[in-house]
Coordinates of C-alpha atoms in Angstrom, one line a residue:
X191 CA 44.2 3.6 1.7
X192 CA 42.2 1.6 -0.8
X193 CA 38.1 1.9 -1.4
X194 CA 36.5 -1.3 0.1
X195 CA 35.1 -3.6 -2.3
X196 CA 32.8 -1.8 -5.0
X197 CA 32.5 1.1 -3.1
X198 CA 33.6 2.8 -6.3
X199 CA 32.8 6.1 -5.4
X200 CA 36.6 7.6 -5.2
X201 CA 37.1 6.2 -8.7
X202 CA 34.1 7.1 -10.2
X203 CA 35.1 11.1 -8.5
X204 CA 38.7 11.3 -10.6
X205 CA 37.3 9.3 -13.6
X206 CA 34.8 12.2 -14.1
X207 CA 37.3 14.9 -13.0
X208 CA 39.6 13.1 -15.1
X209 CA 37.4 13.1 -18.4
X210 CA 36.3 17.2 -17.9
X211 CA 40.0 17.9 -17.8
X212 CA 40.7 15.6 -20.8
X213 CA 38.1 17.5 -22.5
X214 CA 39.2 20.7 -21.9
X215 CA 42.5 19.7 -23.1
X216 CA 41.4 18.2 -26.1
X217 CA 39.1 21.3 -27.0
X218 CA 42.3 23.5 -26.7
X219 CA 44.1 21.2 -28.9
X220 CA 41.7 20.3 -31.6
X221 CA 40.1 24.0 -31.8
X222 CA 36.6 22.3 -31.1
X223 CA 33.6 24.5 -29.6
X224 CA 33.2 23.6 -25.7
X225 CA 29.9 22.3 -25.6
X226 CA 27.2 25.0 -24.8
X227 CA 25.8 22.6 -21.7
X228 CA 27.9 21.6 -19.3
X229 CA 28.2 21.1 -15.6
X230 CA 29.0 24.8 -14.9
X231 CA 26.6 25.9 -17.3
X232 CA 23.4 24.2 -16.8
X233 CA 20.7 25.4 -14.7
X234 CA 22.6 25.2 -11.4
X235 CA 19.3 24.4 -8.8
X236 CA 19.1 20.9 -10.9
X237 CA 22.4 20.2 -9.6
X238 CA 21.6 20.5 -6.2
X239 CA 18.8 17.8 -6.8
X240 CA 19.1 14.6 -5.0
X241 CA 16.3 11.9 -4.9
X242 CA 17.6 9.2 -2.6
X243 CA 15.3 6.5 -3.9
X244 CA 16.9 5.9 -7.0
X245 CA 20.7 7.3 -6.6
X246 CA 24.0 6.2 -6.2
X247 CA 23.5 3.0 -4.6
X248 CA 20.9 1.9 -6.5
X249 CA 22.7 2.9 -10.0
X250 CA 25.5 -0.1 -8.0
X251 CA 22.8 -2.6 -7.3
X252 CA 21.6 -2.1 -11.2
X253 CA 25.6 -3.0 -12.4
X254 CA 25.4 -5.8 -9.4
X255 CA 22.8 -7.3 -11.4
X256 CA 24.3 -6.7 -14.9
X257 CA 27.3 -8.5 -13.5
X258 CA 25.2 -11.7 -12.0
X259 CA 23.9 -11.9 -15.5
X260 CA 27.4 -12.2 -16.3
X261 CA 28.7 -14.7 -14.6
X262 CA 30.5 -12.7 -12.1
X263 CA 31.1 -14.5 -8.9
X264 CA 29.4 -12.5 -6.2
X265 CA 29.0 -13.9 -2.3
X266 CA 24.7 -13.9 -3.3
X267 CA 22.9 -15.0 -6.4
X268 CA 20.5 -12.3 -6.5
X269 CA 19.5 -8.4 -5.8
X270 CA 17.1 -8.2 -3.5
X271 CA 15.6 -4.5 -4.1
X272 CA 14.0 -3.3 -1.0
X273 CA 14.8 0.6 -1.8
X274 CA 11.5 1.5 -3.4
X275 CA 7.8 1.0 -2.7
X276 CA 7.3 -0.9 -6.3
X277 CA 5.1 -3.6 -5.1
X278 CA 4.5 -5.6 -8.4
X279 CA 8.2 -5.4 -8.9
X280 CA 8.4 -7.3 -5.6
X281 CA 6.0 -10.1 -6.9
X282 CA 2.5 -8.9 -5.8
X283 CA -0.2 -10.1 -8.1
X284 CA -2.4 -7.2 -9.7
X285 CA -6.0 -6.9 -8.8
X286 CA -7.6 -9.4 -11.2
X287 CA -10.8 -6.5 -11.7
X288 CA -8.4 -3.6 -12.2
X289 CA -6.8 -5.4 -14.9
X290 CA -9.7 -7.0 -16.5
X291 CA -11.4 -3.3 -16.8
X292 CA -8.4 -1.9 -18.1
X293 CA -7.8 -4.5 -20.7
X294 CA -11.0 -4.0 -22.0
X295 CA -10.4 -0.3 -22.3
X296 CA -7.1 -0.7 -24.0
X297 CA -8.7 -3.3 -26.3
X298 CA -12.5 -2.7 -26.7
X299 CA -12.5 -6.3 -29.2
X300 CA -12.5 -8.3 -26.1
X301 CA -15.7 -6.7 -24.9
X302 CA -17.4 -9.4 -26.9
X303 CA -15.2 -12.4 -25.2
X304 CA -17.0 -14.8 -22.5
X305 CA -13.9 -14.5 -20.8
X306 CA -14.9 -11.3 -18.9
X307 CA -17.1 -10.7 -16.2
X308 CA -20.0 -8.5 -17.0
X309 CA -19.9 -5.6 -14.8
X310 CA -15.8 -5.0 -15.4
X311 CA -17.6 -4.7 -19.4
X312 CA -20.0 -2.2 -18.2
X313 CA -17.4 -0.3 -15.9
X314 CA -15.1 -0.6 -19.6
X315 CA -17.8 0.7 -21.5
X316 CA -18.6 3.6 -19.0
X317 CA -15.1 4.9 -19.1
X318 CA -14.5 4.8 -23.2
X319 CA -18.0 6.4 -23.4
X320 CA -15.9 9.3 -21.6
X321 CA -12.6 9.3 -23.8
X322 CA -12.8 11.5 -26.4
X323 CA -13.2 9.0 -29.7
X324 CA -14.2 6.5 -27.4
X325 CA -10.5 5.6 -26.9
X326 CA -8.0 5.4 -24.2
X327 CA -5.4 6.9 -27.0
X328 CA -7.2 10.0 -27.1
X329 CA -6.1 13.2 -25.2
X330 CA -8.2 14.2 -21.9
X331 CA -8.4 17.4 -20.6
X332 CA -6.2 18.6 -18.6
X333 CA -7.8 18.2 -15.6
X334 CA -8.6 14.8 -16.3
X335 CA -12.0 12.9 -17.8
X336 CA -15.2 14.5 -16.0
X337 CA -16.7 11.2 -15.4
X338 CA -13.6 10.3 -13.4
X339 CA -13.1 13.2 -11.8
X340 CA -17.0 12.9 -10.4
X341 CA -16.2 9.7 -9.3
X342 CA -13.3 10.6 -7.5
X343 CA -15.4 13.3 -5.8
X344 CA -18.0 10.2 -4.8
X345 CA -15.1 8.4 -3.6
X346 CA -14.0 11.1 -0.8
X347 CA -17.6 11.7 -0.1
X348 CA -17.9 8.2 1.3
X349 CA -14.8 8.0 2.5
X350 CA -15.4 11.0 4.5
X351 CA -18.9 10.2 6.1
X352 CA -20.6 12.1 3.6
X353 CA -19.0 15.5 3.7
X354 CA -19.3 17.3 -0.4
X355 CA -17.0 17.2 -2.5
X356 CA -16.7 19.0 -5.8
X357 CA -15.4 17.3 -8.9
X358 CA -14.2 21.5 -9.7
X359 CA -11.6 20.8 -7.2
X360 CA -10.0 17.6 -8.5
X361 CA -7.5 17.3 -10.8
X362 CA -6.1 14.0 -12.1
X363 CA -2.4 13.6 -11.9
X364 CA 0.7 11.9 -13.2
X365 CA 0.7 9.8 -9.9
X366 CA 0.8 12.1 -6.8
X367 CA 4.4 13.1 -7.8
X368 CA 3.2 15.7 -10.3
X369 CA 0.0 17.3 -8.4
X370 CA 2.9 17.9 -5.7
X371 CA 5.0 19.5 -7.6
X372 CA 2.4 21.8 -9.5
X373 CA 1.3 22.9 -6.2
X374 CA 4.9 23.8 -5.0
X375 CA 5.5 25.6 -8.1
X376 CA 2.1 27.8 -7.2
X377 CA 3.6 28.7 -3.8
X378 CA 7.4 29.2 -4.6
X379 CA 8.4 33.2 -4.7
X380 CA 9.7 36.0 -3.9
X381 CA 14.0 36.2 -3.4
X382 CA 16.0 36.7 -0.4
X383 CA 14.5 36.8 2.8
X384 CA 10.9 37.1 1.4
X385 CA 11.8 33.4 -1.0
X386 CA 8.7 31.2 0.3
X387 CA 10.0 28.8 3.0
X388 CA 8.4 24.8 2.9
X389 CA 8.0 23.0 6.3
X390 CA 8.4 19.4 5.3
X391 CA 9.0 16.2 7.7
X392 CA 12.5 14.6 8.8
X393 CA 12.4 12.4 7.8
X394 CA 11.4 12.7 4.7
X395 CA 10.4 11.8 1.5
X396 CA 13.1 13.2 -1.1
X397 CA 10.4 13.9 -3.5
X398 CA 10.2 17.3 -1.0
X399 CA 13.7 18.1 -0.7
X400 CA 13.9 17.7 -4.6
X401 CA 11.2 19.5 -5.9
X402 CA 12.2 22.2 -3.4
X403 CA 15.9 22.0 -4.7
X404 CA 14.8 22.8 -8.1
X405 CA 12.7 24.8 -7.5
X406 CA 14.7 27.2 -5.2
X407 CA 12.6 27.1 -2.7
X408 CA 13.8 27.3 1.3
X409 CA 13.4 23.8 2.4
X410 CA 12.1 24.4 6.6
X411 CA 12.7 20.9 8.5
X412 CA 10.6 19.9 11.5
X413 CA 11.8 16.7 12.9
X414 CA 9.3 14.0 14.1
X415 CA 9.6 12.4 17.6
X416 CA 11.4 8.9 17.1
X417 CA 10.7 8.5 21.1
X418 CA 7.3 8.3 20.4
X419 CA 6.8 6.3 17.6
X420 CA 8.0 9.0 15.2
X421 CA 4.7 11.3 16.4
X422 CA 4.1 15.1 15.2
X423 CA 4.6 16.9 17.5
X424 CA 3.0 21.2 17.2
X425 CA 5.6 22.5 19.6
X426 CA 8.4 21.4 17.0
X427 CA 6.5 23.1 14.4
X428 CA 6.4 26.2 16.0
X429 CA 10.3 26.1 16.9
X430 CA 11.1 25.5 13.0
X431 CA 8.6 27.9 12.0
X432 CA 10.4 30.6 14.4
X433 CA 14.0 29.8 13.2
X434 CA 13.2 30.0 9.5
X435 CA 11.2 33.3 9.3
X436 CA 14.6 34.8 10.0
X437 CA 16.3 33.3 6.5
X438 CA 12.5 33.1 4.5
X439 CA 9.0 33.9 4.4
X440 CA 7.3 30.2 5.0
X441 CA 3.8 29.6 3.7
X442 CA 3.2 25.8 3.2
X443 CA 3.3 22.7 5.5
X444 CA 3.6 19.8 4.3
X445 CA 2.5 16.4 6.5
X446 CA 2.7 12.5 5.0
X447 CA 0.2 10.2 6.6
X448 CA 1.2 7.9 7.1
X449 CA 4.4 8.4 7.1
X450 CA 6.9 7.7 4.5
X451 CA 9.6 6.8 5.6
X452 CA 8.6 6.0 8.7
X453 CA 5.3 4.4 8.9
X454 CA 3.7 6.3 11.9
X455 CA -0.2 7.2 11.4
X456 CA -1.2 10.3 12.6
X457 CA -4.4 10.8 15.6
X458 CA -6.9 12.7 15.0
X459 CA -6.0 15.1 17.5
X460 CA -2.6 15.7 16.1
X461 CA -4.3 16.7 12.3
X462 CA -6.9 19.1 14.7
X463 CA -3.7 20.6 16.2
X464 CA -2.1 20.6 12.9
X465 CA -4.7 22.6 11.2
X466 CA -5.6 25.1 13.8
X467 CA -1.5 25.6 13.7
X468 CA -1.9 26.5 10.2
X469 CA -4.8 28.4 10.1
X470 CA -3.2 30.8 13.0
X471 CA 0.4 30.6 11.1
X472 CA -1.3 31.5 7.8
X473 CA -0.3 28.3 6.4
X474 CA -1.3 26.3 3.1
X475 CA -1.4 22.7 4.2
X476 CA -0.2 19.8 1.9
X477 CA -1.7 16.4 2.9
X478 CA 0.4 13.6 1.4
X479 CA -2.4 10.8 1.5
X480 CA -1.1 7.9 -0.5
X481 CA -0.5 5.4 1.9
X482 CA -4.9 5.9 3.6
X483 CA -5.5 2.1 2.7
X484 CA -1.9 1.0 4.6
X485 CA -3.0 0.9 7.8
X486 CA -2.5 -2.0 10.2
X487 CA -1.9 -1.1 13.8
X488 CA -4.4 -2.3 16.4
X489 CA -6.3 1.4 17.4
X490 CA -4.3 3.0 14.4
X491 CA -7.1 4.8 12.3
X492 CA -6.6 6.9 9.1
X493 CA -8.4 10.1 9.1
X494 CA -7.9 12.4 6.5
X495 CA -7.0 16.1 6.5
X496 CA -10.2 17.0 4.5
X497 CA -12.9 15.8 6.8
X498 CA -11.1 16.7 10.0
X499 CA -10.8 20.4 8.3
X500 CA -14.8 20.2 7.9
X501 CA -15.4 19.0 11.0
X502 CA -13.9 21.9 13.2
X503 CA -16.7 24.0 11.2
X504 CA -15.8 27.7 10.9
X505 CA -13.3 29.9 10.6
X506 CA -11.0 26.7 9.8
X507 CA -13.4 24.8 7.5
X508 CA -14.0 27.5 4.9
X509 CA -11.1 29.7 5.2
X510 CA -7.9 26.9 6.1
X511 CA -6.2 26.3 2.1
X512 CA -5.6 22.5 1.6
X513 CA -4.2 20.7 -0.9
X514 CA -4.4 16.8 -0.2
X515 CA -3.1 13.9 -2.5
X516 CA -3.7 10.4 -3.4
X517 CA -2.6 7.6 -6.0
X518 CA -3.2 4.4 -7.2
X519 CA 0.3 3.5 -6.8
X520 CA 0.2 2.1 -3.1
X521 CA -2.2 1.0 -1.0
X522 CA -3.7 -2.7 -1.8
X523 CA -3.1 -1.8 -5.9
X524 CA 0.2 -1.3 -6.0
X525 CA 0.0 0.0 -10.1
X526 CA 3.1 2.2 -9.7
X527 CA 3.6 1.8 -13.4
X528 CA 0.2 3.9 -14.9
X529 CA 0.9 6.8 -12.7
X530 CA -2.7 7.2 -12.3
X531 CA -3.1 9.7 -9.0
X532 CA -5.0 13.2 -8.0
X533 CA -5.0 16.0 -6.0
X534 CA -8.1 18.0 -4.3
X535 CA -7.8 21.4 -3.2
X536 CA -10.3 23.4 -0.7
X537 CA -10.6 27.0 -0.1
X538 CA -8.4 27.6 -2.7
X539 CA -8.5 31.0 -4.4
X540 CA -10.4 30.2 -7.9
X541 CA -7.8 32.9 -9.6
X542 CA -5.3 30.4 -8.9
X543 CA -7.0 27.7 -9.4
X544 CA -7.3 28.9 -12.8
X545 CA -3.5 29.2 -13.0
X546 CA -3.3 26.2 -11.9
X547 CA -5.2 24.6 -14.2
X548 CA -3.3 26.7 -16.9
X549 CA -0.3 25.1 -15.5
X550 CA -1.4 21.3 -16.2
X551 CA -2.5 22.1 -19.7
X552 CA 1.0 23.1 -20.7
X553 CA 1.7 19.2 -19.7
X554 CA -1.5 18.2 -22.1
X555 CA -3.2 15.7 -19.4
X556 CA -1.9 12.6 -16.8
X557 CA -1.7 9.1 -19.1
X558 CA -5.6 8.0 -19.8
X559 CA -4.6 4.5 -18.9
X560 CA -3.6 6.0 -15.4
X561 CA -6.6 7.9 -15.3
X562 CA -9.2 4.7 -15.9
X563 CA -6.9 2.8 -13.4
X564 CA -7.8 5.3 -10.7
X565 CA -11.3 5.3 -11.5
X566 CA -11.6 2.0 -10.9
X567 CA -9.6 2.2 -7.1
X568 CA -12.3 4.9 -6.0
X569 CA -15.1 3.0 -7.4
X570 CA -14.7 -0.7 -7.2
X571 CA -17.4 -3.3 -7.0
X572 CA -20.6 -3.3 -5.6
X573 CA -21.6 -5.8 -3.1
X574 CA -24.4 -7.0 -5.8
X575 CA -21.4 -7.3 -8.8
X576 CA -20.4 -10.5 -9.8
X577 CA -16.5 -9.3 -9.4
X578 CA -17.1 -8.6 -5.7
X579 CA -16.3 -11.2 -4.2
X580 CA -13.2 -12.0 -5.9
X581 CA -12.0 -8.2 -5.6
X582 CA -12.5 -8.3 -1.9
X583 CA -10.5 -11.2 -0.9
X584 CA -8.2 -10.5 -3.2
X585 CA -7.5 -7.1 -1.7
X586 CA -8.2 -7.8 2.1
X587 CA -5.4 -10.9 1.2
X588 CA -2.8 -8.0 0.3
X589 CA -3.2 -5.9 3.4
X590 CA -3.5 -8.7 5.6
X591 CA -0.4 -9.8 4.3
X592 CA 1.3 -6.1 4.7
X593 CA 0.3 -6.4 7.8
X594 CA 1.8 -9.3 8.7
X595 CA 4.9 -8.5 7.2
X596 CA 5.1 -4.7 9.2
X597 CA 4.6 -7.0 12.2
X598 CA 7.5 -9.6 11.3
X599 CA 9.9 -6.8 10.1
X600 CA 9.6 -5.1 13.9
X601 CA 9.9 -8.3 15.6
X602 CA 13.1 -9.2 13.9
X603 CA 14.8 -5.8 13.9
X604 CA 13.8 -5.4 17.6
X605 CA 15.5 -8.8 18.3
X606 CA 19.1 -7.7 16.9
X607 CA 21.5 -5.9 19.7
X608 CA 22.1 -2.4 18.2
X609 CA 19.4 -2.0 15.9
X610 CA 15.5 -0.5 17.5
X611 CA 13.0 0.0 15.0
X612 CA 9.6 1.9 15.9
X613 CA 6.2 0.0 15.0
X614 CA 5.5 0.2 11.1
X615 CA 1.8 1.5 11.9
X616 CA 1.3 2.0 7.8
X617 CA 2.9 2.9 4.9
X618 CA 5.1 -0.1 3.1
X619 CA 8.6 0.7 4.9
X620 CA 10.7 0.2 8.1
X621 CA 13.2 2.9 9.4
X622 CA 15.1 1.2 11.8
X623 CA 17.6 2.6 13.8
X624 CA 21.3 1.7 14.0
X625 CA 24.1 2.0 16.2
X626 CA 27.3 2.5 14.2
X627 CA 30.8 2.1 15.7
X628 CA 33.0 4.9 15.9
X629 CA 35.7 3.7 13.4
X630 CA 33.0 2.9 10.8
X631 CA 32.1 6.6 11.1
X632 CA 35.4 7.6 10.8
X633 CA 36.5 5.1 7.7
X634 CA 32.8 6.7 6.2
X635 CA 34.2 10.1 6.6
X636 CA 37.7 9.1 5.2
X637 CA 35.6 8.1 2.0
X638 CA 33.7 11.3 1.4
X639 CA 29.9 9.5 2.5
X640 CA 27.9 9.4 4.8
X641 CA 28.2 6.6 7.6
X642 CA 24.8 5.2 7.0
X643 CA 25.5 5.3 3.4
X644 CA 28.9 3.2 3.8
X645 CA 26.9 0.9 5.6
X646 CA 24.4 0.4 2.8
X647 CA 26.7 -0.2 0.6
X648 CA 28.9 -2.8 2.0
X649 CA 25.6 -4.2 2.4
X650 CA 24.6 -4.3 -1.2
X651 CA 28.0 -5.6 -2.2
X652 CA 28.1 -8.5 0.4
X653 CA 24.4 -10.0 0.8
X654 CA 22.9 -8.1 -2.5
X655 CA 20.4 -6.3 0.2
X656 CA 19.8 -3.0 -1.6
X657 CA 18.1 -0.9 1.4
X658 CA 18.2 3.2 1.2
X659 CA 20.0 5.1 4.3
X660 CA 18.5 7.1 6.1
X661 CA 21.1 10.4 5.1
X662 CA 19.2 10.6 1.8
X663 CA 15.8 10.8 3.9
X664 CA 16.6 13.2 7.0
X665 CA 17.7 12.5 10.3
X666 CA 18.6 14.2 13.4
X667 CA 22.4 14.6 13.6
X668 CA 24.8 11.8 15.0
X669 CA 21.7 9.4 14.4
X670 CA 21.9 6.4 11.8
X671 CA 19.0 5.0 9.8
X672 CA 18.0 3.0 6.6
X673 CA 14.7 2.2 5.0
X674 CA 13.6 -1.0 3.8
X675 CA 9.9 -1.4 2.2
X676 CA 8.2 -4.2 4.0
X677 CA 6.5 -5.3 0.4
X678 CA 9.1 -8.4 -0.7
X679 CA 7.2 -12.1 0.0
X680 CA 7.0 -13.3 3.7
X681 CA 9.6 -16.1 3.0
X682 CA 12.1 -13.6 1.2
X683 CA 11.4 -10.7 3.4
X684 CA 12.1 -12.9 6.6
X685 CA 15.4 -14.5 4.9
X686 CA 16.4 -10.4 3.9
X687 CA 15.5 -9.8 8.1
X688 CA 17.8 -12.5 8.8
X689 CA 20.4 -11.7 6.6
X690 CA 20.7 -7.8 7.4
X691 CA 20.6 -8.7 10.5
X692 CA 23.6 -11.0 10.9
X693 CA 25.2 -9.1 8.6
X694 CA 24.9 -6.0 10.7
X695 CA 26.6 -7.7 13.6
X696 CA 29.0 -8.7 11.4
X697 CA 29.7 -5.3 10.3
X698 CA 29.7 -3.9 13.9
X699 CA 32.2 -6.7 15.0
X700 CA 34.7 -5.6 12.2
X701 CA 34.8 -2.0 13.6
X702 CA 35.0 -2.1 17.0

């Protein structure tokens, strides 16, 4: 039976299987050295990594595109990427005061141009008084510029209704990706049954099941409720929690809010029950914050782990460990590209804070650029600053647009027999759900993928939709998802509705 159109992956399989065998033969017929890395020698936990976000199917929308370039006839004229939260990839206009500010850093000759507003030349100025050389091209520490790193602090402060915080616990990041990962490497030990298990959402973000992958770690999955609005629920904690201790010794959850993939903002009651969970459980808790400025539910509120923690006073608020991230990649900034981000850690032991800081110093520092970026997101314009105005509308436009768009993408999906998709509370994505027919499961299966996978990709090869499924994110078994990021503009995003849409009935037609 042959592979439906560009599917690919069966001849992709023997091609490589094809070329190691060719290569072994050659080697015994030439007398050439086997190479000393090769599949079956390399360090075999990177194998088992798997970042949905950027795999197989988007490595076919790439050659889709090559081949439109070409001239290749194709049923669509274009690849429309809604696979990854890249919002300036999907034609969102920077923040005219972020950029102005960081021009001026990178070129401090324009500080004498008219062109400029005065206070983004005093917030340029302030920053390259911190560089070392009074240049962004210089090193930092590792932890990141003290200036920033106080203003970061300020930044939670306020955020937080006033509750300290101490620049001593910051640390500047390579985007939130990296302060992730440095904590996971803290907690990962032991072997066997004592190996440190991770609690982490499913659905997921495959940063987690990644990092865990190559790491070695146990990865523990707690499912969130889809019935209600994909909610948190303590109960399902504690069953995962049970299960695993058998296989692992567990000793970090992890909890996005909002959620990525799926949108839901936690209450405030869940993070209370959360911590106090944690704190009995002897838990560190990882707070995956990015998404704190996506919010646009009616009586949807973001309230972050940190203040909550202080709030329930003692013994959770100086004994509970946190770590809790951020990043100037989402929100209403969308500057995926500088990989400006941090992480703040309370009641963390300051031995291993000092390993930890040991840790990011063998990486030198996060990008300086990044750095001055994120300074500028936790302390933007004051109402008396000639760039106020302009910074404000210019960011509320963004989010009321997001909002708008989570709205629209509900509406449509909601609207299309087979196909339910929850409320998109925050984040940037959708994670509808889809009924698949029976032989489309089966003709997945015959294939070697996953249904939801199969579905994706006749998808990408007939409408040039490039949407992720939900497989690579985690869902509960016999269900079917995908993730779309809500981020493309309102006339695109509703033709892509449209389009995936009909092209899903389409799909379910042809296999019933």
């Amino acid at each position: 039976m042959g592979l439906p159109r560009g599917l690919g992956l069966g001849r992709a399989l023997l091609g490589t299987m094809a070329l190691r065998a060719g290569d072994q033969s050659k080697v015994a017929r030439c007398g050439l050295k086997e190479k000393v890395l090769t599949l079956d020698t390399m360090n075999p936990c990177v194998r088992k990594v798997e970042y949905a976000v950027r795999g197989p199917i988007v490595l076919r929308a790439l050659e889709l595109e090559q081949e439109l370039r070409q001239g290749v006839k194709k049923p669509f004229t274009e690849v429309i990427r809604a696979n990854i939260g890249d919002a300036q990839a999907m034609g969102q206009k920077p923040i005219t005061f972020l950029r102005q500010v960081l021009a001026l850093c990178v070129n401090p000759d324009l500080l004498s141009s008219p062109d400029f507003p005065a206070d983004a030349k005093r917030r340029a100025e302030r920053i390259l008084q911190a560089c070392g050389g009074h240049s962004l091209g210089a090193y930092s520490i590792s932890s990141g510029i003290q200036l920033i790193r106080e203003d970061v602090a300020r930044y939670i402060e306020r955020r937080d209704g006033g509750i300290p915080a101490n620049p001593s616990n910051i640390f500047l990041s390579t985007g939130a990706s990296d302060a992730i990962v440095t904590v996971l490497k803290l907690l990962v030990a032991g072997e066997g049954r004592t190996r440190t298990g991770v609690l982490i959402p499913i659905p997921q973000y495959p940063l987690y099941s990644a990092a865990l992958a190559e790491l070695n770690a146990v990865q523990v999955d707690y499912y969130l409720d889809e019935e209600r609005a994909w909610a948190l629920d303590v109960a399902e904690l504690r069953r995962a929690l049970r299960q695993a201790r058998d296989r692992c010794c567990p000793r970090a959850l992890c909890v996005i809010n909002p959620g990525n993939p799926t949108g839901q903002v936690q209450t405030r009651e869940c993070i209370e029950a959360v911590i106090r969970f944690a704190f009995e459980e002897r838990l560190f808790l990882m707070a995956d914050e990015v998404y704190q400025d996506n919010v646009y539910a009616e009586g949807s509120q973001f309230h972050s782990f940190k203040k909550v923690l202080a709030e329930l006073g003692p013994p959770y608020a100086t004994q509970q460990e946190l770590a809790s991230f951020h990043s100037a990649s989402k929100g209403y900034m969308g500057e995926c590209g500088f990989r400006g981000g941090y992480v703040e850690v309370v009641n963390m032991d300051p031995a291993v804070q000092q390993q930890m800081l040991k840790l990011m110093s063998v990486r030198l520092c996060p990008p300086v650029p990044g750095q001055a970026l994120l300074d500028m997101v936790v302390s933007p314009p004051e109402p008396s600053d000639p760039s106020f105005a302009q910074f404000q509308a210019e960011k509320q436009a963004v989010l009321a647009e997001l909002a708008a768009k989570a709205k629209l993408t509900e509406q449509v999906f909601n609207q299309a027999p087979g196909i339910r998709c929850n409320p998109v509370q925050g984040a940037m994505y959708s994670f509808p759900r889809m009924q698949l027919p029976p032989r489309a499961v089966q003709r997945a299966q015959e294939l070697g993928v996953a249904p939801d996978m199969f579905f994706c990709l006749r998808l990408l090869e007939e409408t040039g939709i490039c949407v992720v499924p939900g497989s690579g994110f985690g869902q509960r078994e016999g269900t079917y998802h995908f993730r779309m990021t809500i981020l493309p503009p309102m006339d695109k995003l509703r033709l892509l509705l449209e389009k995936l849409s009909q092209f899903y009935a389409k799909f379910t037609r042809e296999y019933s």
